[in-house]
XYZ file of C-alpha atoms in Angstrom:
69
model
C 43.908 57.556 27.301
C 43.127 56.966 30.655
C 44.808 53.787 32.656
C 43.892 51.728 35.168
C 46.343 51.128 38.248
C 46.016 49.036 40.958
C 44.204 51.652 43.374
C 41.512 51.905 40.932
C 40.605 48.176 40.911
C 40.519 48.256 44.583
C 37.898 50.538 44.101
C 35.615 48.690 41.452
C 32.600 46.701 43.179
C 32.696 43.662 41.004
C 29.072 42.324 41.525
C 28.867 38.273 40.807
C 25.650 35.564 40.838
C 25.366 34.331 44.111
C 24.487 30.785 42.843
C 27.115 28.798 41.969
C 25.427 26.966 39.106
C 24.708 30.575 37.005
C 28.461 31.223 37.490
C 29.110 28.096 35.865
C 26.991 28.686 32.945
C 28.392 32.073 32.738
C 31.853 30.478 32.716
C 30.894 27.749 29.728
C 29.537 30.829 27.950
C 32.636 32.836 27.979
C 34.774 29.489 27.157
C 32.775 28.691 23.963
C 32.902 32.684 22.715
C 36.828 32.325 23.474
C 37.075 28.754 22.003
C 34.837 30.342 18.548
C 37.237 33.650 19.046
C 40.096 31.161 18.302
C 39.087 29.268 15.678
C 38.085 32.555 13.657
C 41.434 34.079 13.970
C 42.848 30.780 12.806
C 40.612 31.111 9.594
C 41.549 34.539 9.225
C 45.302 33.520 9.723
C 45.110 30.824 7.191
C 43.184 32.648 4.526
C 46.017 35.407 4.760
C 48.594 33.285 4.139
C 46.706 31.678 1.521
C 45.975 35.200 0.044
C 49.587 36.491 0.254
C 50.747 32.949 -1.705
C 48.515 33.969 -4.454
C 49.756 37.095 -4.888
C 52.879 36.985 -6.878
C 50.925 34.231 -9.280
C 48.282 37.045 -9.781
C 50.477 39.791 -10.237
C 52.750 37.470 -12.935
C 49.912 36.410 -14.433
C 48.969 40.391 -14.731
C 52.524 42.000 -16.300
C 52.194 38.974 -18.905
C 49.207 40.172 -20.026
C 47.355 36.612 -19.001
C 44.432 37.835 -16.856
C 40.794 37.907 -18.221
C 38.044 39.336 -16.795
């Protein structure tokens, strides 16, 4: 895997709008894709642990012979 140390950032030419106001929308953009990153993994947490509390009822409900297709 190659790694990045510090002498190789030195070296990177980071290239950024010169007006201030596209910076700012770039900015805003990244926030809202963060902010929508966020509340997705939330989701995803919540449906897991919503999925992993249904689980043993499922699996009773199987070894009692209870589950219809």
């Amino acid at each position: 895997i190659w790694k990045i140390n510090h002498e190789h950032l030195l070296r990177l030419e980071l290239r950024f709008p010169s007006d201030l106001e596209v910076q700012r929308q770039v900015v805003a953009s990244l926030e809202t894709a963060r902010d929508r990153l966020r509340r997705l993994l939330h989701e995803q947490q919540s449906a897991q642990s919503g999925l992993a509390a249904l689980l043993p009822a499922v699996l009773s409900k199987a070894f009692r012979g209870e589950l219809t297709v």
